[in-house]
Coordinates of C-alpha atoms in Angstrom, one line a residue:
X149 CA -14.6 50.2 23.3
X150 CA -11.6 51.6 25.2
X151 CA -8.7 49.0 25.5
X152 CA -8.8 49.5 29.3
X153 CA -12.1 47.6 29.4
X154 CA -11.0 44.7 27.2
X155 CA -9.4 41.4 28.4
X156 CA -8.2 38.7 26.0
X157 CA -7.6 35.2 27.4
X158 CA -7.3 31.5 26.4
X159 CA -8.3 28.4 28.2
X160 CA -5.5 25.8 28.2
X161 CA -5.4 22.3 29.7
X162 CA -4.7 18.7 29.2
X163 CA -7.3 16.6 27.2
X164 CA -10.6 16.1 29.1
X165 CA -9.9 18.5 31.9
X166 CA -13.0 20.6 31.1
X167 CA -11.9 23.5 28.8
X168 CA -15.0 23.4 26.5
X169 CA -17.4 22.9 29.5
X170 CA -15.9 25.9 31.3
X171 CA -16.2 27.9 28.1
X172 CA -20.0 27.0 27.9
X173 CA -20.5 28.1 31.6
X174 CA -18.7 31.5 30.9
X175 CA -21.1 32.1 27.9
X176 CA -24.1 31.1 30.0
X177 CA -23.1 33.3 33.0
X178 CA -22.5 36.4 30.9
X179 CA -25.8 36.0 28.9
X180 CA -24.1 35.2 25.6
X181 CA -26.4 32.2 25.4
X182 CA -29.6 31.3 27.1
X183 CA -30.4 28.2 29.2
X184 CA -32.4 27.0 26.2
X185 CA -29.4 27.3 23.9
X186 CA -27.1 25.8 26.4
X187 CA -25.7 22.5 25.3
X188 CA -22.4 20.7 25.9
X189 CA -19.4 22.0 24.0
X190 CA -21.3 24.8 22.1
X191 CA -18.0 26.0 20.6
X192 CA -17.1 22.5 19.2
X193 CA -19.2 22.9 16.1
X194 CA -17.4 20.5 13.7
X195 CA -19.0 17.0 13.3
X196 CA -15.7 15.3 14.0
X197 CA -15.4 17.3 17.3
X198 CA -18.8 16.2 18.5
X199 CA -18.2 12.6 17.4
X200 CA -14.9 12.3 19.2
X201 CA -15.7 14.6 22.1
X202 CA -12.4 16.6 21.6
X203 CA -11.6 20.1 20.4
X204 CA -9.8 20.2 17.1
X205 CA -10.1 23.9 16.1
X206 CA -9.5 26.9 18.4
X207 CA -12.7 29.0 18.6
X208 CA -13.1 32.6 19.6
X209 CA -16.1 34.4 21.3
X210 CA -16.7 37.9 22.7
X211 CA -18.6 38.0 26.0
X212 CA -19.5 41.0 28.4
X213 CA -19.1 41.0 32.2
X214 CA -20.3 43.6 34.7
X215 CA -17.6 44.4 37.3
X216 CA -17.7 47.3 39.8
X217 CA -20.3 49.2 37.7
X218 CA -18.4 48.9 34.4
X219 CA -19.0 46.6 31.5
X220 CA -15.9 44.7 30.3
X221 CA -15.4 42.9 27.0
X222 CA -13.8 39.5 27.5
X223 CA -12.5 37.8 24.3
X224 CA -12.2 34.0 25.0
X225 CA -10.3 31.6 22.8
X226 CA -11.1 28.0 23.5
X227 CA -8.1 25.8 22.5
X228 CA -7.5 22.0 21.7
X229 CA -5.7 19.8 24.3
X230 CA -4.1 17.1 22.2
X231 CA -0.4 17.2 21.4
X232 CA -1.1 17.1 17.7
X233 CA -2.8 20.5 17.9
X234 CA -0.1 22.3 19.9
X235 CA 0.4 24.7 17.0
X236 CA -3.3 25.7 17.2
X237 CA -2.7 26.5 20.9
X238 CA 0.5 28.6 20.2
X239 CA -1.5 30.6 17.6
X240 CA -4.3 31.3 20.1
X241 CA -1.8 32.4 22.8
X242 CA -0.2 34.9 20.5
X243 CA -3.6 36.7 20.4
X244 CA -4.0 36.9 24.2
X245 CA -2.6 38.6 27.3
X246 CA -3.6 35.9 29.8
X247 CA -4.6 32.3 30.1
X248 CA -6.8 30.2 32.4
X249 CA -4.8 27.0 33.2
X250 CA -7.2 24.2 34.0
X251 CA -6.2 21.3 36.2
X252 CA -8.4 18.3 37.0
X253 CA -9.1 18.1 40.8
X254 CA -8.4 14.3 40.7
X255 CA -6.0 13.7 37.9
X256 CA -3.8 16.7 38.7
X257 CA -1.0 18.1 36.5
X258 CA -0.6 16.0 33.4
X259 CA 1.9 16.0 30.5
X260 CA 0.0 18.4 28.3
X261 CA -0.7 20.7 31.2
X262 CA 3.0 21.2 31.6
X263 CA 3.6 21.7 27.9
X264 CA 0.8 24.3 27.6
X265 CA 1.9 26.1 30.8
X266 CA 5.4 26.5 29.3
X267 CA 3.9 27.8 26.0
X268 CA 2.0 30.4 28.0
X269 CA 5.1 31.4 30.0
X270 CA 7.1 31.7 26.8
X271 CA 4.4 34.0 25.3
X272 CA 4.7 36.2 28.5
X273 CA 1.0 35.6 29.5
X274 CA -0.5 36.1 32.9
X275 CA -1.5 32.6 34.1
X276 CA -4.5 32.0 36.4
X277 CA -4.5 28.4 37.8
X278 CA -8.0 26.9 38.0
X279 CA -8.7 23.6 39.8
X280 CA -11.7 22.1 38.0
X281 CA -14.2 19.3 38.8
X282 CA -14.2 20.0 42.6
X283 CA -17.7 18.3 42.6
X284 CA -16.2 14.8 41.9
X285 CA -16.9 12.3 44.7
X286 CA -13.1 11.7 45.0
X287 CA -10.7 14.7 44.7
X288 CA -7.1 15.4 45.7
X289 CA -7.3 19.2 45.8
X290 CA -4.4 19.7 48.3
X291 CA -2.1 17.4 46.4
X292 CA -3.0 19.0 43.1
X293 CA -2.3 22.5 44.5
X294 CA 1.1 21.2 45.7
X295 CA 1.7 19.9 42.1
X296 CA 0.8 23.3 40.7
X297 CA 3.4 24.8 42.9
X298 CA 6.2 22.3 42.4
X299 CA 5.8 21.3 38.8
X300 CA 4.5 24.6 37.2
X301 CA 6.0 27.1 39.7
X302 CA 2.6 28.9 40.2
X303 CA 1.3 30.2 43.5
X304 CA -1.3 27.7 44.8
X305 CA -3.0 30.5 46.9
X306 CA -4.0 32.2 43.7
X307 CA -5.7 29.0 42.3
X308 CA -9.5 29.2 41.9
X309 CA -11.6 26.1 42.8
X310 CA -14.5 25.5 40.4
X311 CA -16.8 23.0 38.9
X312 CA -17.6 23.8 35.2
X313 CA -20.2 21.1 35.0
X314 CA -22.2 22.3 38.0
X315 CA -21.4 26.0 37.5
X316 CA -19.7 26.4 41.0
X317 CA -17.6 29.6 41.5
X318 CA -17.8 30.7 37.8
X319 CA -18.3 34.3 38.9
X320 CA -15.0 34.2 40.7
X321 CA -13.3 33.2 37.4
X322 CA -14.9 36.1 35.5
X323 CA -13.8 38.6 38.3
X324 CA -10.2 37.1 38.3
X325 CA -10.0 37.6 34.5
X326 CA -10.8 41.3 34.9
X327 CA -8.6 41.8 38.0
X328 CA -5.5 39.8 37.1
X329 CA -5.2 39.8 33.3
X330 CA -3.7 43.1 31.9
X331 CA -5.6 45.1 29.3
X332 CA -4.2 45.2 25.8
X333 CA -1.8 48.0 24.8
X334 CA -2.3 50.1 21.6
X335 CA -4.2 53.2 20.7
X336 CA -7.2 53.7 18.3
X337 CA -5.4 56.5 16.4
X338 CA -2.2 54.5 15.8
X339 CA -1.5 53.1 12.2
X340 CA -3.6 49.9 11.9
X341 CA -1.8 46.6 12.7
X342 CA -3.9 43.4 13.1
X343 CA -2.8 39.8 13.4
X344 CA -4.4 37.2 11.2
X345 CA -4.7 34.2 13.6
X346 CA -7.1 32.0 11.6
X347 CA -9.4 31.9 8.6
X348 CA -12.0 29.8 7.0
X349 CA -13.7 29.5 3.6
X350 CA -17.4 30.3 3.2
X351 CA -19.0 29.2 0.0
X352 CA -21.1 32.4 -0.4
X353 CA -18.8 35.1 1.0
X354 CA -15.3 33.8 0.3
X355 CA -12.5 33.8 2.8
X356 CA -13.5 34.9 6.4
X357 CA -10.4 36.3 8.1
X358 CA -10.1 36.1 11.9
X359 CA -8.2 39.1 13.4
X360 CA -6.8 40.3 16.7
X361 CA -6.3 44.1 16.4
X362 CA -3.0 45.2 18.0
X363 CA -3.1 48.9 17.1
X364 CA -5.5 51.2 15.2
X365 CA -9.0 50.6 14.1
X366 CA -10.6 48.6 11.2
X367 CA -14.0 49.9 9.9
X368 CA -16.5 48.6 7.5
X369 CA -16.0 50.2 4.0
X370 CA -12.3 51.1 4.5
X371 CA -9.4 49.7 2.4
X372 CA -6.9 47.3 4.0
X373 CA -3.7 45.7 2.9
X374 CA -2.5 42.1 3.6
X375 CA 1.2 42.9 4.1
X376 CA 2.6 39.5 3.2
X377 CA 0.5 39.1 0.0
X378 CA 0.8 42.9 -0.7
X379 CA -2.9 43.0 -1.9
X380 CA -5.4 45.8 -1.2
X381 CA -9.0 45.0 -0.5
X382 CA -12.2 46.7 0.6
X383 CA -13.7 45.6 4.0
X384 CA -17.2 44.4 3.1
X385 CA -18.1 43.3 6.6
X386 CA -16.7 43.5 10.2
X387 CA -17.9 41.5 13.2
X388 CA -17.4 39.6 16.3
X389 CA -18.4 36.1 17.4
X390 CA -20.9 36.3 20.3
X391 CA -20.8 33.2 19.7
X392 CA -22.6 33.5 16.4
X393 CA -21.0 35.9 13.9
X394 CA -22.5 39.4 14.7
X395 CA -21.7 42.4 12.4
X396 CA -20.5 45.6 14.0
X397 CA -19.2 48.9 12.6
X398 CA -15.6 48.7 13.7
X399 CA -13.0 46.8 15.8
X400 CA -10.5 48.8 18.0
X401 CA -7.2 47.9 19.7
X402 CA -7.3 44.7 21.7
X403 CA -10.6 43.5 20.1
X404 CA -10.9 40.1 18.4
X405 CA -13.3 39.5 15.5
X406 CA -13.5 38.8 11.7
X407 CA -13.5 40.7 8.5
X408 CA -14.8 39.7 5.0
X409 CA -13.1 41.2 2.0
X410 CA -14.6 39.2 -0.8
X411 CA -11.4 37.3 -1.4
X412 CA -12.3 34.1 -3.2
X413 CA -8.8 32.8 -4.0
X414 CA -7.6 30.6 -1.3
X415 CA -3.9 31.3 -1.6
X416 CA -4.2 35.0 -0.9
X417 CA -4.7 34.9 2.9
X418 CA -1.9 33.7 5.1
X419 CA -2.1 32.8 8.8
X420 CA 0.3 35.1 10.8
X421 CA 0.0 37.9 8.2
X422 CA -0.5 41.6 9.3
X423 CA -3.5 43.6 8.1
X424 CA -2.7 47.3 7.7
X425 CA -4.1 50.5 6.2
X426 CA -2.6 51.3 2.8
X427 CA -3.1 55.0 3.3
X428 CA -1.4 55.0 6.7
X429 CA 1.1 52.1 6.7
X430 CA 2.8 51.0 10.0
X431 CA 6.6 51.0 10.3
X432 CA 6.8 47.2 10.3
X433 CA 4.5 44.1 10.3
X434 CA 3.8 42.0 13.4
X435 CA 6.2 39.1 14.0
X436 CA 3.5 36.5 13.0
X437 CA 4.1 32.8 13.6
X438 CA 6.9 30.4 13.1
X439 CA 6.0 28.0 10.3
X440 CA 5.0 24.6 11.6
X441 CA 7.1 21.6 10.5
X442 CA 5.0 18.7 9.4
X443 CA 6.5 15.5 10.7
X444 CA 4.1 12.8 9.5
X445 CA 3.4 12.2 5.8
X446 CA 1.1 9.9 3.8
X447 CA -0.4 9.7 0.3
X448 CA -4.1 10.4 -0.2
X449 CA -5.6 9.1 -3.4
X450 CA -9.2 9.4 -4.6
X451 CA -10.8 6.0 -5.3
X452 CA -12.7 7.5 -8.2
X453 CA -10.2 9.2 -10.6
X454 CA -12.9 11.8 -11.4
X455 CA -12.7 13.1 -7.8
X456 CA -9.1 14.3 -8.2
X457 CA -9.9 18.0 -8.8
X458 CA -12.6 18.0 -6.1
X459 CA -10.0 16.6 -3.7
X460 CA -7.5 19.3 -4.6
X461 CA -10.1 22.0 -4.0
X462 CA -11.2 20.6 -0.6
X463 CA -7.5 20.2 0.5
X464 CA -7.0 23.9 -0.4
X465 CA -9.9 24.9 1.8
X466 CA -8.7 22.7 4.7
X467 CA -5.1 24.2 4.5
X468 CA -6.7 27.6 4.7
X469 CA -8.5 26.7 7.9
X470 CA -5.5 24.6 9.2
X471 CA -2.1 26.1 8.3
X472 CA -0.3 23.2 10.0
X473 CA -1.4 20.9 7.1
X474 CA 0.3 20.8 3.7
X475 CA -0.1 18.9 0.4
X476 CA 1.6 18.5 -2.9
X477 CA 0.5 16.5 -6.0
X478 CA 2.1 13.1 -6.6
X479 CA 1.6 10.0 -8.8
X480 CA 1.9 6.3 -8.0
X481 CA 2.2 3.4 -10.4
X482 CA -0.1 1.4 -8.2
X483 CA -2.7 4.1 -7.2
X484 CA -2.6 6.8 -10.0
X485 CA -2.9 10.5 -9.2
X486 CA -3.1 11.8 -5.7
X487 CA -1.5 14.1 -3.1
X488 CA 1.4 13.8 -0.6
X489 CA 0.0 15.3 2.6
X490 CA 1.9 16.5 5.7
X491 CA 0.5 16.5 9.3
X492 CA 1.8 17.3 12.8
X493 CA 0.8 13.8 14.1
X494 CA -1.3 10.7 13.5
X495 CA -4.5 12.1 15.2
X496 CA -4.1 15.2 13.0
X497 CA -4.0 12.9 9.9
X498 CA -7.1 10.9 11.0
X499 CA -9.1 14.1 11.6
X500 CA -8.2 15.5 8.1
X501 CA -9.2 12.2 6.5
X502 CA -12.4 12.0 8.5
X503 CA -13.4 15.6 7.5
X504 CA -12.7 14.9 3.8
X505 CA -14.8 11.7 3.8
X506 CA -17.7 12.8 6.0
X507 CA -18.0 16.5 5.3
X508 CA -17.1 16.4 1.6
X509 CA -18.1 12.8 0.7
X510 CA -14.8 11.9 -1.0
X511 CA -13.8 8.2 -0.9
X512 CA -10.1 8.1 -0.2
X513 CA -7.4 5.5 -0.2
X514 CA -4.6 6.4 2.2
X515 CA -1.1 4.9 2.2
X516 CA 0.7 4.0 5.4
X517 CA 2.1 7.1 7.2
X518 CA 5.8 7.8 7.5
X519 CA 7.9 10.5 9.3
X520 CA 10.3 13.0 7.7
X521 CA 14.0 11.9 7.4
X522 CA 17.2 13.8 6.8
X523 CA 19.9 12.5 4.5
X524 CA 23.5 13.6 4.3
X525 CA 24.6 12.9 0.7
X526 CA 28.1 12.8 -0.8
X527 CA 29.5 16.3 -1.3
X528 CA 28.0 17.5 2.1
X529 CA 24.5 18.0 0.6
X530 CA 21.5 17.4 2.9
X531 CA 18.0 16.6 1.8
X532 CA 14.7 16.2 3.7
X533 CA 12.8 13.0 2.7
X534 CA 9.1 12.7 3.2
X535 CA 8.4 9.9 0.8
X536 CA 10.2 6.4 1.0
X537 CA 9.9 6.2 -2.8
X538 CA 12.5 9.0 -3.2
X539 CA 15.4 7.4 -1.3
X540 CA 18.5 7.7 -3.5
X541 CA 21.0 4.9 -4.2
X542 CA 22.7 3.6 -1.0
X543 CA 26.1 4.4 -2.5
X544 CA 25.3 8.2 -2.5
X545 CA 24.1 8.3 1.2
X546 CA 26.7 9.2 3.8
X547 CA 24.3 9.4 6.7
X548 CA 20.6 8.5 7.3
X549 CA 19.1 10.6 10.1
X550 CA 15.8 10.2 11.8
X551 CA 13.7 12.7 13.8
X552 CA 14.2 12.5 17.6
X553 CA 11.5 13.6 20.1
X554 CA 11.9 14.5 23.7
X555 CA 9.0 12.7 25.4
X556 CA 7.7 13.7 28.8
X557 CA 5.7 10.9 30.6
X558 CA 3.7 11.5 33.8
X559 CA 2.8 8.2 35.4
X560 CA 2.0 6.6 38.7
X561 CA 5.1 5.4 40.5
X562 CA 4.2 1.7 40.3
X563 CA 4.3 1.9 36.5
X564 CA 7.8 3.4 36.1
X565 CA 9.3 0.0 35.2
X566 CA 6.7 -0.7 32.5
X567 CA 7.3 2.7 30.9
X568 CA 11.1 2.2 31.0
X569 CA 10.8 -1.2 29.3
X570 CA 8.4 0.2 26.7
X571 CA 10.9 3.0 25.8
X572 CA 14.0 0.6 25.8
X573 CA 12.2 -1.7 23.4
X574 CA 11.8 1.4 21.1
X575 CA 15.4 2.5 21.1
X576 CA 14.8 5.2 23.7
X577 CA 17.5 7.1 25.5
X578 CA 16.8 7.7 29.2
X579 CA 17.2 11.2 30.5
X580 CA 15.6 12.0 33.9
X581 CA 13.1 10.9 36.5
X582 CA 11.5 13.4 38.9
X583 CA 8.9 12.6 41.6
X584 CA 6.0 15.1 41.6
X585 CA 4.6 13.4 44.7
X586 CA 5.1 10.0 46.4
X587 CA 2.6 8.5 44.0
X588 CA 3.4 10.2 40.7
X589 CA 6.6 10.7 38.7
X590 CA 7.7 12.5 35.5
X591 CA 10.1 10.5 33.3
X592 CA 11.9 12.0 30.3
X593 CA 13.2 9.9 27.4
X594 CA 14.5 10.7 23.9
X595 CA 12.8 8.5 21.3
X596 CA 12.8 8.2 17.5
X597 CA 9.5 9.9 16.3
X598 CA 8.8 6.9 14.1
X599 CA 8.5 4.7 17.2
X600 CA 6.1 7.2 18.8
X601 CA 3.5 8.1 16.2
X602 CA 2.0 4.7 15.4
X603 CA 0.8 3.2 18.6
X604 CA 2.9 4.7 21.5
X605 CA -0.1 6.4 23.0
X606 CA -2.2 3.2 23.0
X607 CA 0.6 1.1 24.4
X608 CA 1.2 3.8 27.2
X609 CA -2.5 3.6 28.2
X610 CA -2.3 -0.2 28.1
X611 CA 0.8 -0.6 30.4
X612 CA -0.3 2.1 32.8
X613 CA -4.0 1.0 32.9
X614 CA -5.1 4.5 31.6
X615 CA -3.2 6.6 34.2
X616 CA -0.2 7.6 32.1
X617 CA 0.0 10.7 29.9
X618 CA 2.7 11.8 27.5
X619 CA 3.7 14.9 25.6
X620 CA 6.5 15.3 23.0
X621 CA 8.4 17.8 21.1
X622 CA 10.8 17.3 18.1
X623 CA 14.4 18.2 19.1
X624 CA 16.3 17.4 15.9
X625 CA 17.7 14.6 13.7
X626 CA 20.1 11.9 14.8
X627 CA 22.1 9.3 12.7
X628 CA 20.6 5.8 12.7
X629 CA 21.1 2.5 10.8
X630 CA 18.0 2.9 8.6
X631 CA 17.2 1.1 5.4
X632 CA 14.5 1.3 2.7
X633 CA 12.2 -1.8 2.7
X634 CA 10.7 -2.6 -0.6
X635 CA 7.7 -4.9 -1.1
X636 CA 7.6 -6.8 -4.4
X637 CA 4.4 -8.4 -5.7
X638 CA 5.1 -10.9 -8.5
X639 CA 8.6 -9.4 -8.9
X640 CA 7.3 -5.8 -9.3
X641 CA 8.1 -3.2 -6.7
X642 CA 4.9 -1.6 -5.4
X643 CA 5.9 2.0 -4.7
X644 CA 3.0 2.7 -2.3
X645 CA 4.1 -0.1 0.0
X646 CA 7.8 1.1 0.4
X647 CA 8.9 2.2 3.9
X648 CA 11.9 3.2 5.9
X649 CA 12.8 1.0 8.9
X650 CA 15.6 0.4 11.3
X651 CA 17.9 -2.4 10.1
X652 CA 17.4 -4.4 13.3
X653 CA 13.6 -4.8 12.8
X654 CA 13.6 -4.9 8.9
X655 CA 13.4 -8.7 8.6
X656 CA 10.7 -9.0 11.2
X657 CA 8.7 -6.1 9.7
X658 CA 9.2 -7.6 6.1
X659 CA 7.9 -11.0 7.2
X660 CA 4.9 -9.5 9.0
X661 CA 3.9 -7.4 5.9
X662 CA 4.2 -10.4 3.5
X663 CA 2.0 -12.5 5.8
X664 CA -0.5 -9.7 6.0
X665 CA -0.6 -9.2 2.3
X666 CA -1.1 -12.9 1.7
X667 CA -4.3 -12.7 3.7
X668 CA -5.5 -9.6 1.9
X669 CA -4.7 -10.3 -1.8
X670 CA -7.1 -12.8 -3.2
X671 CA -6.0 -15.9 -5.3
X672 CA -5.4 -15.4 -9.0
X673 CA -5.2 -18.0 -11.9
X674 CA -1.4 -18.0 -11.3
X675 CA 1.0 -18.2 -8.4
X676 CA 2.0 -14.9 -6.8
X677 CA 5.2 -14.5 -5.0
X678 CA 5.3 -11.7 -2.3
X679 CA 8.8 -10.5 -1.3
X680 CA 10.3 -8.0 1.1
X681 CA 13.7 -6.7 -0.1
X682 CA 16.4 -4.3 1.0
X683 CA 18.1 -3.2 -2.2
X684 CA 18.7 -6.3 -4.2
X685 CA 18.5 -8.7 -1.2
X686 CA 15.3 -10.5 -0.5
X687 CA 14.8 -10.9 3.2
X688 CA 11.2 -12.4 3.4
X689 CA 8.9 -14.3 1.1
X690 CA 5.4 -15.7 1.0
X691 CA 3.6 -17.3 -1.9
X692 CA -0.1 -17.1 -2.8
X693 CA -0.9 -20.4 -4.6
X694 CA -2.8 -20.4 -7.9
X695 CA -6.5 -21.1 -8.2
X696 CA -6.7 -24.6 -9.5
X697 CA -9.4 -25.8 -11.8
X698 CA -9.8 -29.5 -12.2
X699 CA -9.6 -29.7 -16.0
X700 CA -9.5 -33.6 -15.9
X701 CA -12.9 -33.8 -14.2
X702 CA -14.6 -34.9 -17.4
X703 CA -12.1 -37.7 -18.1
X704 CA -13.3 -41.0 -16.6
X705 CA -11.1 -44.0 -17.2
X706 CA -9.5 -44.3 -20.6
X707 CA -5.9 -43.5 -21.7
X708 CA -3.7 -41.5 -19.2
X709 CA -2.2 -39.6 -22.1
X710 CA -5.5 -37.7 -22.6
X711 CA -5.3 -36.4 -19.0
X712 CA -1.6 -35.5 -19.4
X713 CA -2.4 -33.5 -22.5
X714 CA -5.1 -31.5 -20.7
X715 CA -2.8 -30.8 -17.7
X716 CA 0.0 -29.7 -20.1
X717 CA -2.4 -27.3 -21.8
X718 CA -3.4 -25.9 -18.4
X719 CA 0.3 -25.5 -17.4
X720 CA 1.1 -23.5 -20.6
X721 CA -2.0 -21.3 -20.0
X722 CA -0.8 -20.6 -16.4
X723 CA 2.7 -19.9 -17.6
X724 CA 1.4 -17.3 -20.1
X725 CA -0.8 -15.7 -17.3
X726 CA 2.2 -15.6 -15.0
X727 CA 4.0 -13.6 -17.7
X728 CA 1.3 -11.1 -18.6
X729 CA -1.3 -11.3 -15.8
X730 CA -1.9 -8.3 -13.6
X731 CA -2.2 -8.7 -9.8
X732 CA -5.1 -6.7 -8.3
X733 CA -4.1 -5.3 -4.9
X734 CA -7.2 -4.3 -2.8
X735 CA -7.3 -1.1 -0.8
X736 CA -7.2 -3.0 2.5
X737 CA -3.8 -4.3 1.6
X738 CA -2.3 -0.8 1.7
X739 CA -3.6 -0.2 5.2
X740 CA -2.6 -3.7 6.4
X741 CA 1.0 -2.6 6.1
X742 CA 0.4 -0.2 9.1
X743 CA -1.3 -3.0 11.1
X744 CA 1.6 -5.3 10.3
X745 CA 3.9 -2.8 11.8
X746 CA 1.9 -2.7 15.0
X747 CA 1.5 -6.5 15.4
X748 CA 5.2 -7.2 16.0

């Protein structure tokens, strides 16, 4: 197809503003699916997406639209809305020339709407504002159009008014895509350059690589080279998603589709790589993507030791399908062999864990999550630290730095005080307040990432009665008074329970954890001391008393020395157990550390 007749666009918006519903309507209107096939969120095909009602993976689909007597090919990429999947959005935008920016007709411009709009502007995309949900009984369309102009700097006269649920004005959206979004550049005869923007593993066919062709043509049967890996393969199959994978003979400039090369090894395909023709190589590869920086880490251990290799294989498949996730093997004295996994945020971590447990049936034990820290050591050396177990001696640390995020809150004006108190309690640094309208304000704070990831979102919803939204981006590392908090069970440091905390809350956190562990660890035949310590100084302690058996029950009356002899014998037995007895720490105890942090 000639590039003049192709349009590539994404749908971007805040969570729950109707991206997936609009995508369904576009498929229905263009005949890509029938009424009978039509169901809510047809592109959200992962179990976890249907269960939670959110988009986790960006999905692509090619649809056709008749406009002024010509048939246009529209390549739609449906994107996630949650802040943890911002990397997924940026990858999708790099494969497009335009974007539909959805805004809820009642809720208006939210924090993630602003973040996604800026991402689209930075990618030089043409933005079409769309006010969705105009069928709601209560709407604020005029105020929302004013917000689109003042907050996003877009022309409110160009905004389309639609209802994705009822199918109102969907034809206007399709016409606007053709009229306003520029067609892709590139010629079919140029040397082949195609951007790998996603991939997944198929058990029968190997790695399925998702491409956006920038220049040239890729055909079934030809040879191609992955420029980063430097490997040459035959193209066994070429196709597009309509929305099911549909084979075709070739993909030309501007088209989006997939190729199958028979690659079975997971490490050979890289997101952001350039596909080229080995016989007619281009001058240089495409710029690709900036590598995402994982900021939240946790340990994942199989409960059954025999599942270790299976877990490794499944993590490899997940990292192929989600390049913002990383993992490395590690061992723990308490938990055995497992993996240190890196994520963009806590929701990202939950989704990965859920996919492993539900889709692959692997029972996992997960340690409490922590963020990445930066240490300045003696001799001007710096090191990044993603595991509290690896903190060096305090004497060798010059500076302990924590990641700082710039957080953008959008709240109703009567909740400004509550948000400010929430941020002050979490060591926030106030930046600006800007009123979007008499009723709504945008507040910017700089907060330590560790104070955001655990429960900031829940607390925000709680103090604003559900009306507040937030979006954050990491802006760098800043020095802080941080310490490593060790947990000792029966005098032995449990590496999986170690954490890094601010000195001002260390004692409170240590006491909360010891109390929680006392509830979770069952009584043994001997007394178990639980301690929280910073270095060699114990700052909190709880004691689990021993199980007591009444050994004198059979003695009735008689000489007291007989009872004393039995009690002495029991005492010696307990002393021996205290020396050699092992304390069993249940799985729940490791997760209770996280809850103890939230209970303060």
